[in-house]
mmCIF file of C-alpha atoms in Angstrom:
data_model
loop_
_atom_site.group_PDB
_atom_site.id
_atom_site.type_symbol
_atom_site.label_atom_id
_atom_site.label_comp_id
_atom_site.label_asym_id
_atom_site.label_seq_id
_atom_site.Cartn_x
_atom_site.Cartn_y
_atom_site.Cartn_z
ATOM 1 C CA MET A 1 -2.586 -57.875 8.021
ATOM 2 C CA SER A 2 -0.297 -54.927 7.918
ATOM 3 C CA PHE A 3 2.139 -54.758 5.020
ATOM 4 C CA ASP A 4 4.546 -51.809 5.055
ATOM 5 C CA PRO A 5 5.596 -51.155 1.439
ATOM 6 C CA ALA A 6 8.265 -48.623 2.452
ATOM 7 C CA ALA A 7 9.972 -51.210 4.659
ATOM 8 C CA GLU A 8 10.100 -53.552 1.623
ATOM 9 C CA GLY A 9 11.763 -51.001 -0.677
ATOM 10 C CA TRP A 10 8.640 -49.565 -2.314
ATOM 11 C CA ARG A 11 8.301 -45.804 -2.725
ATOM 12 C CA ALA A 12 5.072 -43.859 -2.747
ATOM 13 C CA LEU A 13 4.199 -41.830 -5.860
ATOM 14 C CA PRO A 14 2.080 -39.007 -4.360
ATOM 15 C CA GLY A 15 2.371 -36.956 -7.574
ATOM 16 C CA ALA A 16 0.673 -39.792 -9.459
ATOM 17 C CA ALA A 17 -2.321 -40.335 -7.172
ATOM 18 C CA MET A 18 -5.117 -42.372 -8.650
ATOM 19 C CA PRO A 19 -8.384 -40.646 -9.533
ATOM 20 C CA GLY A 20 -11.381 -40.581 -7.255
ATOM 21 C CA GLY A 21 -9.401 -40.870 -4.039
ATOM 22 C CA LEU A 22 -8.454 -44.490 -4.762
ATOM 23 C CA GLY A 23 -5.064 -43.895 -3.222
ATOM 24 C CA VAL A 24 -1.438 -43.305 -3.934
ATOM 25 C CA PRO A 25 0.357 -45.900 -6.037
ATOM 26 C CA TRP A 26 3.708 -47.339 -5.021
ATOM 27 C CA ALA A 27 6.651 -48.273 -7.252
ATOM 28 C CA LYS A 28 9.641 -50.561 -6.918
ATOM 29 C CA ARG A 29 12.422 -51.569 -9.304
ATOM 30 C CA SER A 30 12.932 -55.336 -9.488
ATOM 31 C CA GLU A 31 15.181 -57.221 -11.897
ATOM 32 C CA GLY A 32 15.269 -54.293 -14.319
ATOM 33 C CA ASN A 33 11.488 -53.800 -14.365
ATOM 34 C CA TRP A 34 9.174 -51.454 -12.531
ATOM 35 C CA LEU A 35 6.506 -52.941 -10.284
ATOM 36 C CA TYR A 36 3.508 -50.905 -9.178
ATOM 37 C CA GLY A 37 1.511 -51.393 -5.998
ATOM 38 C CA LEU A 38 -1.590 -50.217 -4.157
ATOM 39 C CA LEU A 39 -2.558 -50.606 -0.513
ATOM 40 C CA THR A 40 -6.209 -51.540 -0.262
ATOM 41 C CA ASP A 41 -8.470 -50.664 2.635
ATOM 42 C CA PRO A 42 -12.122 -51.128 3.647
ATOM 43 C CA GLU A 43 -13.158 -48.124 1.505
ATOM 44 C CA HIS A 44 -12.181 -50.141 -1.588
ATOM 45 C CA ALA A 45 -14.669 -52.918 -0.740
ATOM 46 C CA ASN A 46 -17.884 -53.690 -2.553
ATOM 47 C CA PRO A 47 -21.065 -54.820 -0.711
ATOM 48 C CA ALA A 48 -19.703 -58.400 -0.663
ATOM 49 C CA GLY A 49 -16.752 -57.215 1.441
ATOM 50 C CA VAL A 50 -14.001 -57.740 -1.156
ATOM 51 C CA VAL A 51 -12.113 -55.140 -3.179
ATOM 52 C CA HIS A 52 -14.348 -53.836 -5.969
ATOM 53 C CA GLY A 53 -13.376 -54.934 -9.483
ATOM 54 C CA GLY A 54 -13.471 -51.304 -10.584
ATOM 55 C CA VAL A 55 -10.663 -50.501 -8.139
ATOM 56 C CA LEU A 56 -8.595 -53.315 -9.623
ATOM 57 C CA MET A 57 -9.298 -52.106 -13.176
ATOM 58 C CA ALA A 58 -8.438 -48.485 -12.359
ATOM 59 C CA PHE A 59 -5.196 -49.595 -10.697
ATOM 60 C CA ALA A 60 -4.327 -51.832 -13.684
ATOM 61 C CA ASP A 61 -4.992 -48.976 -16.121
ATOM 62 C CA HIS A 62 -2.855 -46.623 -14.035
ATOM 63 C CA GLY A 63 0.071 -49.043 -13.693
ATOM 64 C CA LEU A 64 0.049 -50.213 -17.302
ATOM 65 C CA SER A 65 -0.030 -46.547 -18.349
ATOM 66 C CA PHE A 66 3.316 -46.046 -16.583
ATOM 67 C CA ILE A 67 4.740 -48.969 -18.559
ATOM 68 C CA ALA A 68 3.330 -47.633 -21.853
ATOM 69 C CA TRP A 69 4.714 -44.163 -21.094
ATOM 70 C CA GLU A 70 8.210 -45.587 -20.541
ATOM 71 C CA ALA A 71 7.975 -47.681 -23.725
ATOM 72 C CA ALA A 72 6.892 -44.556 -25.648
ATOM 73 C CA GLU A 73 10.025 -42.739 -24.471
ATOM 74 C CA ARG A 74 7.950 -40.777 -21.971
ATOM 75 C CA ALA A 75 5.570 -39.373 -24.548
ATOM 76 C CA PRO A 76 2.009 -38.907 -23.284
ATOM 77 C CA CYS A 77 -0.214 -41.953 -23.870
ATOM 78 C CA THR A 78 -3.887 -42.711 -23.524
ATOM 79 C CA THR A 79 -5.631 -46.030 -23.061
ATOM 80 C CA ILE A 80 -7.610 -47.180 -26.094
ATOM 81 C CA GLN A 81 -8.268 -50.750 -24.941
ATOM 82 C CA LEU A 82 -8.000 -52.535 -21.593
ATOM 83 C CA ASN A 83 -8.866 -56.204 -21.083
ATOM 84 C CA THR A 84 -9.237 -57.478 -17.539
ATOM 85 C CA HIS A 85 -9.625 -61.032 -16.306
ATOM 86 C CA PHE A 86 -10.450 -61.470 -12.624
ATOM 87 C CA LEU A 87 -8.833 -64.549 -11.104
ATOM 88 C CA ASP A 88 -9.418 -64.236 -7.348
ATOM 89 C CA ALA A 89 -11.001 -61.911 -4.802
ATOM 90 C CA ILE A 90 -8.884 -59.391 -2.898
ATOM 91 C CA ARG A 91 -9.527 -58.736 0.764
ATOM 92 C CA PRO A 92 -9.306 -55.127 1.969
ATOM 93 C CA GLY A 93 -5.910 -54.594 3.572
ATOM 94 C CA GLU A 94 -4.042 -56.657 0.992
ATOM 95 C CA PHE A 95 -1.326 -55.005 -1.080
ATOM 96 C CA ILE A 96 -1.894 -55.358 -4.834
ATOM 97 C CA GLU A 97 1.101 -55.528 -7.164
ATOM 98 C CA LEU A 98 1.220 -55.151 -10.938
ATOM 99 C CA HIS A 99 3.979 -57.030 -12.763
ATOM 100 C CA GLY A 100 3.845 -55.868 -16.378
ATOM 101 C CA GLU A 101 5.699 -55.356 -19.621
ATOM 102 C CA ALA A 102 5.404 -53.685 -22.986
ATOM 103 C CA THR A 103 5.156 -56.438 -25.590
ATOM 104 C CA ARG A 104 5.202 -54.338 -28.759
ATOM 105 C CA ARG A 105 5.617 -50.750 -29.814
ATOM 106 C CA THR A 106 4.794 -49.086 -33.106
ATOM 107 C CA ARG A 107 5.103 -45.407 -33.959
ATOM 108 C CA GLY A 108 1.651 -44.696 -32.548
ATOM 109 C CA LEU A 109 0.747 -47.637 -30.286
ATOM 110 C CA VAL A 110 2.115 -49.498 -27.272
ATOM 111 C CA PHE A 111 0.858 -52.979 -26.374
ATOM 112 C CA VAL A 112 1.195 -53.958 -22.711
ATOM 113 C CA ARG A 113 0.243 -56.840 -20.462
ATOM 114 C CA GLY A 114 0.512 -57.694 -16.819
ATOM 115 C CA ILE A 115 -0.389 -59.909 -13.924
ATOM 116 C CA LEU A 116 -1.980 -58.505 -10.790
ATOM 117 C CA VAL A 117 -1.020 -60.228 -7.571
ATOM 118 C CA ALA A 118 -2.160 -59.737 -3.992
ATOM 119 C CA ARG A 119 0.242 -59.962 -1.082
ATOM 120 C CA HIS A 120 -1.059 -61.605 2.064
ATOM 121 C CA ASP A 121 1.280 -62.610 4.897
ATOM 122 C CA ASP A 122 4.290 -62.423 2.521
ATOM 123 C CA LYS A 123 2.619 -64.807 0.069
ATOM 124 C CA LEU A 124 1.685 -63.699 -3.434
ATOM 125 C CA ARG A 125 -1.275 -65.014 -5.408
ATOM 126 C CA ASP A 126 -2.496 -64.081 -8.864
ATOM 127 C CA VAL A 127 -5.719 -62.062 -8.760
ATOM 128 C CA GLY A 128 -5.940 -60.676 -12.290
ATOM 129 C CA ALA A 129 -4.544 -60.733 -15.802
ATOM 130 C CA VAL A 130 -4.615 -57.532 -17.846
ATOM 131 C CA ASP A 131 -3.560 -56.388 -21.276
ATOM 132 C CA GLY A 132 -4.242 -53.396 -23.423
ATOM 133 C CA ILE A 133 -3.269 -50.930 -26.085
ATOM 134 C CA TRP A 134 -2.151 -47.342 -25.526
ATOM 135 C CA ARG A 135 -2.127 -44.596 -28.164
ATOM 136 C CA VAL A 136 1.042 -42.492 -28.153
ATOM 137 C CA LEU A 137 0.022 -38.835 -28.325
ATOM 138 C CA ARG A 138 2.281 -36.670 -30.414
ATOM 139 C CA PRO A 139 2.030 -32.897 -30.770
ATOM 140 C CA GLY A 140 0.134 -32.243 -33.950
#
């Protein structure tokens, strides 16, 4: 499989690379919302040959952080809780997408949730459900 995100309107975010060499996230605007993506490769695999759950969790944290940051009017935020539910295995080479939203915002917290989907041969399937809480950091 060889999905080309750029050809599908995605743009790379090299200034927002994920930690530990996990890769460069991609972003795309769709129906007024931002989507985030990650190309997986064999280096993301666990010994069973599928993408490691830790890669999925790091990507979810990264993508939901973008959503929290926007909801907090671009104030710095930090994750204080992240819940992850794995729904299906991801094969290296699949493109992972995060479709998320902020569900609530208070002065100091942002609540977000999302669905992780994997793209394979132009078909999407749910591979994870995530939600969490982000603390809005204000200069003190």
